[in-house]
């Protein structure tokens, strides 16, 4: 529900709540609990904190590291320049490449911390979830996904981290 709402799909998020409600009732004779009802209420009320909190929580969970980030100073500097340009209105696309465990996600986490400190928005998605997140834009249509991202960026500067994009289908 949160991911759908964060993707600008309020109607689909509310449909997901209704499907969950029916499933709970049919399978277990239960109603949704207070946490699920609270999210539904936030969606109905278009609570602006919901989308931001969802993206930040996903990012925090996915990018939790116990060690300090060391190295990749050149890449860090290039990302910092790109972020400054994006904040000034010149949108940027940067792709971090490398082998598994080469530090791509950690580098993105470092930038995300700076973006949040600057008051920018950060959204996190795994490659395997990307098209599902934006499915309402047109399943399998990368151009439609770009349109959705562009619309979000018009709201203000933001960083979209798509981790493990090689798994996007």
Short mmCIF file of C-alpha atoms in Angstrom, two decimals:
data_model
loop_
_atom_site.label_atom_id
_atom_site.label_comp_id
_atom_site.label_asym_id
_atom_site.label_seq_id
_atom_site.Cartn_x
_atom_site.Cartn_y
_atom_site.Cartn_z
CA UNK A 1 0.00 0.00 0.00
CA UNK A 2 2.76 2.41 0.93
CA UNK A 3 4.77 1.71 -2.21
CA UNK A 4 1.70 2.21 -4.39
CA UNK A 5 0.85 5.47 -2.64
CA UNK A 6 4.45 6.65 -2.87
CA UNK A 7 4.27 5.93 -6.61
CA UNK A 8 1.29 8.28 -6.91
CA UNK A 9 -1.24 5.45 -7.18
CA UNK A 10 -3.67 6.29 -4.37
CA UNK A 11 -6.58 4.34 -5.88
CA UNK A 12 -4.46 1.19 -6.27
CA UNK A 13 -3.17 1.58 -2.70
CA UNK A 14 -6.74 1.68 -1.40
CA UNK A 15 -7.64 -1.32 -3.57
CA UNK A 16 -4.74 -3.20 -1.97
CA UNK A 17 -6.21 -2.40 1.46
CA UNK A 18 -9.59 -3.77 0.40
CA UNK A 19 -8.00 -6.95 -0.99
CA UNK A 20 -6.12 -7.42 2.30
CA UNK A 21 -9.32 -6.83 4.26
CA UNK A 22 -11.22 -9.43 2.19
CA UNK A 23 -8.41 -11.94 2.46
CA UNK A 24 -8.18 -11.57 6.23
CA UNK A 25 -11.95 -11.89 6.59
CA UNK A 26 -12.29 -14.91 4.28
CA UNK A 27 -9.22 -16.77 5.51
CA UNK A 28 -9.23 -15.99 9.22
CA UNK A 29 -12.43 -14.13 10.07
CA UNK A 30 -10.38 -11.08 11.05
CA UNK A 31 -10.44 -7.37 10.33
CA UNK A 32 -7.26 -5.40 9.58
CA UNK A 33 -5.29 -4.33 12.63
CA UNK A 34 -4.71 -0.79 13.81
CA UNK A 35 -1.45 -0.32 11.89
CA UNK A 36 -2.97 -1.31 8.55
CA UNK A 37 -6.05 0.86 9.22
CA UNK A 38 -3.76 3.78 10.11
CA UNK A 39 -1.97 3.48 6.75
CA UNK A 40 -5.34 3.36 4.99
CA UNK A 41 -6.39 6.53 6.83
CA UNK A 42 -3.14 8.27 5.83
CA UNK A 43 -3.77 7.33 2.19
CA UNK A 44 -7.38 8.54 2.25
CA UNK A 45 -6.28 11.81 3.86
CA UNK A 46 -3.35 12.10 1.42
CA UNK A 47 -0.96 12.54 4.30
CA UNK A 48 2.18 14.09 2.74
CA UNK A 49 4.43 12.43 5.29
CA UNK A 50 3.44 8.92 4.19
CA UNK A 51 5.32 8.82 0.89
CA UNK A 52 8.42 10.46 2.35
CA UNK A 53 8.43 8.21 5.41
CA UNK A 54 7.96 5.12 3.25
CA UNK A 55 10.89 5.91 0.99
CA UNK A 56 13.15 6.85 3.88
CA UNK A 57 12.25 3.71 5.84
CA UNK A 58 12.94 1.48 2.83
CA UNK A 59 16.21 3.25 2.22
CA UNK A 60 17.28 3.03 5.85
CA UNK A 61 16.50 -0.68 6.00
CA UNK A 62 18.22 -1.45 2.73
CA UNK A 63 21.25 0.73 3.30
CA UNK A 64 22.05 -0.09 6.90
CA UNK A 65 25.81 -0.33 7.33
CA UNK A 66 27.87 -0.70 10.47
CA UNK A 67 31.22 0.26 8.98
CA UNK A 68 32.32 3.70 7.80
CA UNK A 69 32.48 4.30 4.07
CA UNK A 70 36.08 4.41 2.83
CA UNK A 71 37.35 4.92 -0.69
CA UNK A 72 35.75 5.80 -4.02
CA UNK A 73 36.53 9.48 -3.46
CA UNK A 74 36.41 10.21 -7.19
CA UNK A 75 32.93 8.71 -7.52
CA UNK A 76 31.78 10.51 -4.37
CA UNK A 77 32.97 13.84 -5.77
CA UNK A 78 31.22 13.23 -9.11
CA UNK A 79 27.96 12.36 -7.35
CA UNK A 80 28.21 15.46 -5.18
CA UNK A 81 28.60 17.62 -8.31
CA UNK A 82 25.63 15.87 -9.94
CA UNK A 83 23.50 16.46 -6.82
CA UNK A 84 24.38 20.17 -6.75
CA UNK A 85 23.43 20.43 -10.43
CA UNK A 86 20.17 18.57 -9.83
CA UNK A 87 19.30 20.90 -6.93
CA UNK A 88 19.88 23.82 -9.31
CA UNK A 89 17.33 22.35 -11.75
CA UNK A 90 19.60 20.39 -14.08
CA UNK A 91 18.41 16.79 -13.59
CA UNK A 92 21.09 14.17 -13.59
CA UNK A 93 21.30 10.44 -14.24
CA UNK A 94 24.22 8.60 -12.74
CA UNK A 95 24.74 4.87 -12.98
CA UNK A 96 26.98 3.18 -10.45
CA UNK A 97 28.52 0.08 -11.95
CA UNK A 98 30.57 -2.63 -10.37
CA UNK A 99 30.66 -6.23 -9.36
CA UNK A 100 28.54 -7.56 -6.51
CA UNK A 101 29.89 -6.28 -3.18
CA UNK A 102 31.95 -3.58 -4.89
CA UNK A 103 30.35 -0.79 -2.85
CA UNK A 104 27.69 0.53 -5.26
CA UNK A 105 24.92 0.44 -2.67
CA UNK A 106 27.19 1.91 -0.01
CA UNK A 107 28.13 4.76 -2.36
CA UNK A 108 24.42 5.42 -3.01
CA UNK A 109 23.78 5.39 0.75
CA UNK A 110 26.45 8.00 1.28
CA UNK A 111 24.86 10.28 -1.33
CA UNK A 112 21.37 9.63 0.07
CA UNK A 113 22.51 10.88 3.46
CA UNK A 114 23.73 14.13 1.91
CA UNK A 115 20.52 14.52 -0.13
CA UNK A 116 18.36 14.11 2.98
CA UNK A 117 20.57 16.55 4.91
CA UNK A 118 20.01 19.08 2.10
CA UNK A 119 16.22 18.68 2.40
CA UNK A 120 15.90 16.59 -0.76
CA UNK A 121 13.72 13.52 -1.09
CA UNK A 122 15.13 10.03 -1.41
CA UNK A 123 13.32 7.02 -2.78
CA UNK A 124 14.71 3.52 -2.76
CA UNK A 125 13.68 0.56 -4.87
CA UNK A 126 15.33 -2.70 -5.75
CA UNK A 127 15.63 -3.54 -9.44
CA UNK A 128 13.33 -6.51 -8.99
CA UNK A 129 10.64 -4.16 -7.60
CA UNK A 130 11.08 -1.28 -10.02
CA UNK A 131 8.49 -2.11 -12.65
CA UNK A 132 6.06 -3.38 -10.02
CA UNK A 133 6.37 -0.04 -8.24
CA UNK A 134 5.63 1.85 -11.43
CA UNK A 135 3.32 -0.73 -13.04
CA UNK A 136 0.48 1.77 -13.23
CA UNK A 137 2.63 3.83 -15.59
CA UNK A 138 2.54 1.04 -18.14
CA UNK A 139 3.94 -2.40 -17.33
CA UNK A 140 7.18 -3.05 -19.11
CA UNK A 141 7.26 0.44 -20.63
CA UNK A 142 10.52 2.13 -19.58
CA UNK A 143 9.38 5.40 -21.15
CA UNK A 144 6.34 5.45 -18.88
CA UNK A 145 8.56 4.80 -15.87
CA UNK A 146 10.72 7.77 -16.90
CA UNK A 147 7.56 9.92 -17.14
CA UNK A 148 6.56 8.97 -13.58
CA UNK A 149 10.03 9.75 -12.25
CA UNK A 150 10.08 13.07 -14.12
CA UNK A 151 6.73 14.03 -12.60
CA UNK A 152 8.04 13.32 -9.12
CA UNK A 153 11.15 15.39 -9.75
CA UNK A 154 8.99 18.38 -10.66
CA UNK A 155 7.90 18.39 -7.00
CA UNK A 156 11.46 19.20 -5.95
CA UNK A 157 14.93 17.71 -5.94
CA UNK A 158 15.08 14.03 -5.26
CA UNK A 159 17.34 11.04 -5.47
CA UNK A 160 15.95 7.79 -6.83
CA UNK A 161 18.14 4.83 -5.90
CA UNK A 162 17.42 1.69 -7.89
CA UNK A 163 19.59 -0.99 -6.36
CA UNK A 164 20.52 -4.14 -8.30
CA UNK A 165 18.91 -2.79 -11.47
CA UNK A 166 20.19 -5.81 -13.36
CA UNK A 167 17.32 -7.73 -11.79
CA UNK A 168 14.62 -5.40 -13.21
CA UNK A 169 12.36 -7.28 -15.57
#
